[in-house]
Amino acid sequence: MDAPLVDVPGLRWIPNGQSVLYGPLLELADRLDRRFLGWAADWGAPDHRFPTFLPATVLERIDWFRSFPQHATFPASLDADDDNLAAFTDGEPVDGEGRVHPTRLAAIRDVLTPAACYHLYDHHRGRRFDGPRYFTTRNTCFRRETHYVPLERQWSFNMREIVCMGTADEARTFLEKATADVDRLVAGIGLPLRWEQANDPFFRASKNPAYLMQQIDPTKFELMFDDRLAIASTNLHHDHFGRAFDIERDGEPVRTACIAFGIERWLSAFVHRFGPTGPWPDLP
Amino acid sequence: MTGAEERDALRAWIRAHNPDVPPGEPADDTPIIERRYLTSLQVADLLLYIEEVRQAPVDPRRLKAGVFKSIDAIHATFFAS
């Protein structure tokens, strides 16, 4: 495996799993996102900018917390009771090792976005569509991990997604064309990539029926850089989100599919393939 | 059981667990997952039923892509050999 990227111009690594981007690397990130937005525009997909907080009730609709508890990150705040706040300030708010010592916490009702597209299903809850619809969104996503690697495995990272809501055929056609668009791009710029069947990282996978279902009905494919790093994925959800969020197409639960791009991981692929300072290829 | 009876048993199980399946469905080649006649919550139960009908356990190594795509695929995987 290659050494972690730390001495890259335009990257400052924060060891708790976050990175600062600036200069040429930030410009490359923006250029990549514009390429992804170009594909979204081809679908007529309007962009959406959602908050980073997602109500926990939204993810509870899809049993997310039981499937991926290891990834959850919650925004926590102190109970606003005056005595509670005074106890906090009278104590040691932050110790010498950087650990916060909260007093009583307020009820937690939100989770930091673990995947950008969840907002879109909630945003369109209850909608009735009479034709295919396409949407795009980008968000800072948060996934707690056991270890972190600069640009490749981060606690917070940027994800761009394009989502199709339609019939089963429309969802499949969307994934086929979206995959072909990506294939044309990566072939043109010479990145060593291939698509690979994948599974979501379910907690206690062997006990989760959704994991078994992914074995027998592959719905997730990842674009692997150098046979080791997934920089994009396609996901066919069947009617999972359509049922959970009461979204219909012609009287039936809508079928959904998405393609997701992990922007920092694309940066890692470019830096590994073309060097930390480029020149990086154009993105036609 | 004959092959036709095994297929009818599978068909009856799917219909019993999915009241919304239209009359005559699923045919032997109907894509039962794509049509949502079989969901993730039902797969484990269907596996148990398959073991009951074939009177033998299912080898987990057979649980690969496509084996539950249709009644034809299920039959070819778990009954025909």
Coordinates of C-alpha atoms in Angstrom, one line a residue:
Chain A
M1 CA 0.0 0.0 0.0
D2 CA 1.2 3.5 -0.7
A3 CA 2.3 5.7 2.1
P4 CA -0.4 8.1 3.5
L5 CA -0.4 11.5 1.8
V6 CA 0.7 14.1 4.2
D7 CA 3.3 16.3 2.3
V8 CA 1.0 17.4 -0.4
P9 CA 0.9 21.1 -1.3
G10 CA -2.6 22.3 -0.6
L11 CA -3.4 19.7 2.1
R12 CA -3.1 20.0 5.9
W13 CA -4.0 16.8 7.7
I14 CA -5.8 17.0 11.0
P15 CA -5.1 13.6 12.6
N16 CA -8.7 13.2 14.0
G17 CA -9.7 12.3 10.4
Q18 CA -10.2 15.7 8.8
S19 CA -8.3 17.7 6.2
V20 CA -7.8 21.3 5.2
L21 CA -7.7 21.9 1.4
Y22 CA -6.3 25.1 -0.1
G23 CA -4.5 26.3 -3.2
P24 CA -4.1 23.9 -6.1
L25 CA -5.6 20.9 -4.4
L26 CA -8.7 22.9 -3.5
E27 CA -8.9 24.1 -7.1
L28 CA -8.7 20.5 -8.3
A29 CA -11.5 19.6 -5.8
D30 CA -13.7 22.3 -7.3
R31 CA -12.9 21.3 -10.8
L32 CA -13.9 17.7 -10.1
D33 CA -17.1 18.9 -8.5
R34 CA -17.9 21.0 -11.6
R35 CA -17.4 17.9 -13.7
F36 CA -19.8 16.0 -11.5
L37 CA -22.3 18.9 -11.7
G38 CA -21.9 18.8 -15.5
W39 CA -23.2 15.3 -15.5
A40 CA -26.0 16.3 -13.1
A41 CA -26.9 19.1 -15.6
D42 CA -27.1 16.5 -18.4
W43 CA -29.9 14.9 -16.4
G44 CA -31.6 18.2 -15.7
A45 CA -30.8 17.6 -12.0
P46 CA -31.1 20.8 -9.9
D47 CA -28.6 21.3 -7.1
H48 CA -29.5 21.3 -3.5
R49 CA -27.6 22.6 -0.5
F50 CA -28.8 21.0 2.7
P51 CA -27.5 21.6 6.3
T52 CA -25.0 19.2 7.8
F53 CA -27.5 18.2 10.5
L54 CA -30.1 15.6 9.6
P55 CA -33.0 14.8 12.0
A56 CA -32.5 11.5 13.6
T57 CA -36.1 10.6 12.7
V58 CA -35.2 10.7 9.1
L59 CA -32.5 8.0 9.4
E60 CA -34.7 6.0 11.8
R61 CA -37.2 5.6 8.9
I62 CA -34.6 3.5 7.1
D63 CA -33.3 1.7 10.3
W64 CA -29.9 3.4 9.6
F65 CA -28.9 3.4 13.3
R66 CA -29.2 -0.3 13.6
S67 CA -27.4 -0.9 10.3
F68 CA -24.5 1.5 10.7
P69 CA -24.2 2.6 14.4
Q70 CA -20.4 2.5 14.1
H71 CA -20.5 5.5 11.7
A72 CA -22.8 7.8 13.6
T73 CA -21.7 11.2 14.8
F74 CA -24.0 13.3 16.8
P75 CA -24.1 17.1 17.4
A76 CA -24.2 17.4 21.1
S77 CA -25.0 20.5 23.2
L78 CA -25.2 21.3 26.9
D79 CA -28.6 21.3 28.6
A80 CA -29.3 25.1 28.7
D81 CA -30.3 25.0 32.4
D82 CA -28.4 27.8 34.1
D83 CA -27.1 25.6 36.9
N84 CA -26.0 23.1 34.4
L85 CA -24.1 25.7 32.4
A86 CA -22.6 27.1 35.6
A87 CA -21.4 23.6 36.6
F88 CA -19.8 23.3 33.2
T89 CA -18.0 26.6 33.4
D90 CA -16.9 26.1 37.0
G91 CA -15.3 22.8 36.1
E92 CA -12.7 22.1 33.5
P93 CA -14.5 22.5 30.2
V94 CA -11.5 21.1 28.2
D95 CA -8.6 19.2 29.8
G96 CA -5.0 19.2 28.8
E97 CA -5.5 16.3 26.4
G98 CA -8.3 18.0 24.5
R99 CA -11.1 16.1 26.0
V100 CA -14.3 18.0 26.7
H101 CA -16.0 17.4 30.1
P102 CA -19.6 18.2 29.5
T103 CA -22.1 18.4 32.2
R104 CA -25.7 17.3 31.5
L105 CA -26.3 17.1 27.7
A106 CA -29.5 18.3 26.0
A107 CA -31.5 15.6 24.2
I108 CA -29.8 14.7 20.9
R109 CA -32.3 14.8 18.0
D110 CA -29.9 15.1 15.0
V111 CA -27.1 13.3 13.4
L112 CA -24.3 14.7 11.2
T113 CA -25.0 13.7 7.6
P114 CA -23.5 10.3 6.9
A115 CA -24.4 10.3 3.1
A116 CA -25.5 13.3 1.1
C117 CA -28.5 11.8 -0.7
Y118 CA -30.6 11.0 2.5
H119 CA -31.6 14.7 2.6
L120 CA -33.2 14.4 -0.9
Y121 CA -35.5 11.6 0.1
D122 CA -36.7 13.4 3.1
H123 CA -37.0 16.7 1.1
H124 CA -39.3 15.0 -1.3
R125 CA -41.3 13.0 1.3
G126 CA -44.9 12.6 0.3
R127 CA -44.3 13.7 -3.3
R128 CA -46.2 12.1 -6.3
F129 CA -44.3 12.1 -9.5
D130 CA -45.6 11.5 -13.0
G131 CA -42.2 11.2 -14.6
P132 CA -38.6 10.6 -13.8
R133 CA -36.9 13.1 -11.6
Y134 CA -33.2 13.8 -11.1
F135 CA -31.6 15.7 -8.3
T136 CA -28.1 16.4 -7.1
T137 CA -26.6 17.5 -3.8
R138 CA -23.3 17.8 -2.1
N139 CA -22.6 17.8 1.6
T140 CA -19.9 17.4 4.2
C141 CA -20.4 13.8 5.4
F142 CA -19.4 12.3 8.7
R143 CA -18.5 8.7 9.3
R144 CA -16.7 7.6 12.5
E145 CA -14.0 5.0 11.7
T146 CA -11.5 3.0 13.7
H147 CA -8.6 4.7 11.9
Y148 CA -8.1 7.5 9.4
V149 CA -6.0 8.1 6.3
P150 CA -5.5 11.5 4.7
L151 CA -7.9 12.0 1.8
E152 CA -8.9 8.3 1.8
R153 CA -10.6 7.5 5.1
Q154 CA -11.8 10.6 6.9
W155 CA -14.2 11.4 9.7
S156 CA -15.6 14.3 7.6
F157 CA -15.4 14.4 3.9
N158 CA -17.2 15.8 0.8
M159 CA -19.7 13.8 -1.2
R160 CA -21.5 14.7 -4.4
E161 CA -24.4 12.6 -5.4
I162 CA -26.8 12.5 -8.3
V163 CA -30.1 10.8 -7.6
C164 CA -32.8 9.3 -9.9
M165 CA -36.3 8.9 -8.7
G166 CA -38.4 7.0 -11.3
T167 CA -39.5 3.6 -12.4
A168 CA -37.4 0.5 -12.1
D169 CA -36.3 0.8 -15.8
E170 CA -35.5 4.5 -15.4
A171 CA -33.4 3.8 -12.3
R172 CA -31.5 1.1 -14.1
T173 CA -31.0 3.3 -17.2
F174 CA -29.8 6.1 -15.1
L175 CA -27.1 3.9 -13.5
E176 CA -26.0 2.5 -16.9
K177 CA -25.6 5.9 -18.4
A178 CA -24.0 7.5 -15.3
T179 CA -21.5 4.6 -15.2
A180 CA -20.8 5.0 -18.9
D181 CA -20.2 8.8 -18.4
V182 CA -17.6 8.0 -15.6
D183 CA -16.0 5.3 -17.7
R184 CA -15.5 7.7 -20.6
L185 CA -13.9 10.3 -18.3
V186 CA -11.5 8.0 -16.5
A187 CA -10.5 6.3 -19.7
G188 CA -9.7 9.7 -21.2
I189 CA -7.5 10.8 -18.3
G190 CA -5.8 7.4 -17.7
L191 CA -6.7 6.6 -14.2
P192 CA -6.4 2.8 -13.3
L193 CA -10.0 2.2 -12.2
R194 CA -12.5 -0.6 -12.4
W195 CA -15.9 -1.3 -11.1
E196 CA -16.4 -3.9 -8.4
Q197 CA -19.4 -5.4 -6.7
A198 CA -19.6 -4.1 -3.1
N199 CA -21.5 -4.3 0.1
D200 CA -22.4 -1.6 2.6
P201 CA -20.5 -1.9 5.9
F202 CA -23.4 -3.3 7.9
F203 CA -23.0 -3.6 11.7
R204 CA -23.1 -7.4 12.5
A205 CA -23.6 -8.0 8.8
S206 CA -24.4 -11.7 9.2
K207 CA -27.5 -10.8 11.2
N208 CA -28.7 -8.1 8.9
P209 CA -31.1 -9.2 6.2
A210 CA -30.1 -6.3 4.1
Y211 CA -26.6 -7.7 3.9
L212 CA -27.8 -11.1 2.7
M213 CA -30.0 -9.3 0.2
Q214 CA -26.9 -7.5 -1.2
Q215 CA -25.2 -10.8 -1.7
I216 CA -28.0 -12.3 -3.8
D217 CA -29.1 -9.1 -5.5
P218 CA -26.0 -6.9 -6.1
T219 CA -27.1 -3.3 -5.9
K220 CA -23.9 -1.6 -5.1
F221 CA -20.8 -1.2 -7.3
E222 CA -17.7 0.8 -6.4
L223 CA -15.2 2.4 -8.7
M224 CA -11.9 1.1 -7.4
F225 CA -8.7 3.1 -7.9
D226 CA -5.6 0.9 -8.0
D227 CA -7.7 -2.0 -6.8
R228 CA -7.8 -0.6 -3.3
L229 CA -9.7 2.7 -3.0
A230 CA -13.4 3.3 -3.8
I231 CA -13.7 6.8 -5.3
A232 CA -17.3 6.5 -6.5
S233 CA -20.2 4.1 -6.1
T234 CA -23.5 3.4 -7.9
N235 CA -26.4 2.2 -5.8
L236 CA -29.8 0.8 -6.8
H237 CA -32.2 1.1 -3.9
H238 CA -35.3 -0.5 -5.5
D239 CA -38.3 0.9 -3.6
H240 CA -36.5 1.2 -0.2
F241 CA -36.6 5.0 0.0
G242 CA -39.8 5.3 -2.0
R243 CA -41.6 3.3 0.7
A244 CA -39.8 4.8 3.6
F245 CA -40.5 8.4 2.5
D246 CA -43.8 7.8 0.8
I247 CA -42.7 9.0 -2.6
E248 CA -44.7 7.6 -5.5
R249 CA -44.3 7.4 -9.2
D250 CA -47.7 6.7 -11.0
G251 CA -49.2 5.3 -7.8
E252 CA -46.3 3.0 -7.0
P253 CA -43.4 3.5 -4.6
V254 CA -40.8 5.3 -6.5
R255 CA -37.6 3.4 -7.4
T256 CA -34.4 5.2 -6.7
A257 CA -30.8 5.0 -7.6
C258 CA -27.8 7.2 -7.1
I259 CA -24.2 7.7 -8.1
A260 CA -21.9 9.1 -5.4
F261 CA -18.5 10.7 -5.7
G262 CA -16.1 11.0 -2.7
I263 CA -14.3 14.2 -3.6
E264 CA -11.2 13.7 -1.3
R265 CA -10.7 10.2 -2.6
W266 CA -10.7 11.5 -6.2
L267 CA -8.0 13.9 -5.0
S268 CA -6.0 11.0 -3.6
A269 CA -6.3 9.1 -6.9
F270 CA -5.1 12.1 -8.9
V271 CA -2.2 12.8 -6.5
H272 CA -1.1 9.1 -6.6
R273 CA -1.4 8.9 -10.3
F274 CA -0.2 12.3 -11.5
G275 CA 1.9 13.5 -8.5
P276 CA 1.2 15.9 -5.7
T277 CA 1.7 19.0 -7.9
G278 CA 0.4 17.8 -11.2
P279 CA 0.1 18.7 -13.9
W280 CA -3.4 17.2 -13.5
P281 CA -5.4 16.4 -16.6
D282 CA -8.3 18.4 -17.9
L283 CA -11.7 17.1 -17.1
P284 CA -13.6 17.3 -20.4
Chain B
M1 CA -42.1 -33.6 -5.3
T2 CA -41.7 -33.1 -9.0
G3 CA -40.0 -30.0 -10.4
A4 CA -43.3 -28.4 -11.3
E5 CA -44.6 -29.0 -7.8
E6 CA -41.5 -27.5 -6.3
R7 CA -41.9 -24.4 -8.4
D8 CA -45.6 -24.2 -7.5
A9 CA -44.6 -24.4 -3.8
L10 CA -42.2 -21.5 -4.2
R11 CA -44.9 -19.6 -6.1
A12 CA -47.4 -20.2 -3.4
W13 CA -45.0 -19.1 -0.6
I14 CA -44.3 -15.8 -2.4
R15 CA -48.0 -15.2 -3.0
A16 CA -48.8 -16.0 0.6
H17 CA -46.2 -13.5 1.8
N18 CA -47.2 -10.8 -0.6
P19 CA -50.9 -10.3 -0.9
D20 CA -50.4 -7.6 -3.6
V21 CA -49.0 -10.0 -6.1
P22 CA -51.3 -9.9 -9.2
P23 CA -53.2 -13.0 -10.2
G24 CA -51.1 -15.4 -12.2
E25 CA -47.8 -13.9 -10.9
P26 CA -45.0 -14.7 -10.4
A27 CA -44.3 -16.7 -13.5
D28 CA -41.2 -18.9 -13.5
D29 CA -39.1 -16.2 -15.1
T30 CA -40.6 -13.1 -13.3
P31 CA -37.8 -11.0 -11.7
I32 CA -39.2 -11.4 -8.2
I33 CA -36.7 -9.0 -6.5
E34 CA -37.0 -6.3 -9.0
R35 CA -40.8 -6.5 -8.8
R36 CA -40.5 -6.4 -5.0
Y37 CA -42.3 -9.7 -4.6
L38 CA -39.3 -10.7 -2.4
T39 CA -37.8 -8.2 0.0
S40 CA -34.8 -8.4 2.2
L41 CA -36.9 -9.1 5.3
Q42 CA -38.3 -12.2 3.5
V43 CA -35.2 -13.8 2.1
A44 CA -34.1 -15.6 5.3
D45 CA -37.6 -17.0 5.7
L46 CA -37.7 -18.1 2.1
L47 CA -34.4 -19.9 2.6
L48 CA -35.8 -21.8 5.6
Y49 CA -38.8 -22.7 3.4
I50 CA -36.5 -23.9 0.6
E51 CA -34.7 -26.1 3.1
E52 CA -38.0 -27.5 4.3
V53 CA -39.2 -28.3 0.7
R54 CA -35.9 -29.8 -0.4
Q55 CA -35.4 -31.6 2.9
A56 CA -31.8 -30.6 3.1
P57 CA -29.8 -27.6 4.3
V58 CA -28.7 -24.9 1.9
D59 CA -25.0 -24.5 1.5
P60 CA -24.3 -20.8 2.3
R61 CA -21.7 -20.7 -0.5
R62 CA -24.6 -21.0 -3.0
L63 CA -25.9 -17.6 -1.9
K64 CA -24.5 -15.7 -4.8
A65 CA -25.7 -13.0 -7.1
G66 CA -28.7 -13.9 -9.1
V67 CA -29.8 -17.1 -7.3
F68 CA -33.1 -15.5 -6.1
K69 CA -33.7 -13.6 -9.3
S70 CA -36.7 -15.7 -10.3
I71 CA -38.4 -19.0 -9.5
D72 CA -36.4 -20.5 -12.3
A73 CA -33.1 -19.3 -10.8
I74 CA -34.1 -20.5 -7.3
H75 CA -35.1 -23.9 -8.7
A76 CA -31.9 -24.3 -10.7
T77 CA -29.8 -23.4 -7.7
F78 CA -31.4 -25.3 -4.9
F79 CA -33.4 -28.1 -6.5
A80 CA -32.1 -29.1 -9.8
S81 CA -28.8 -30.5 -8.7

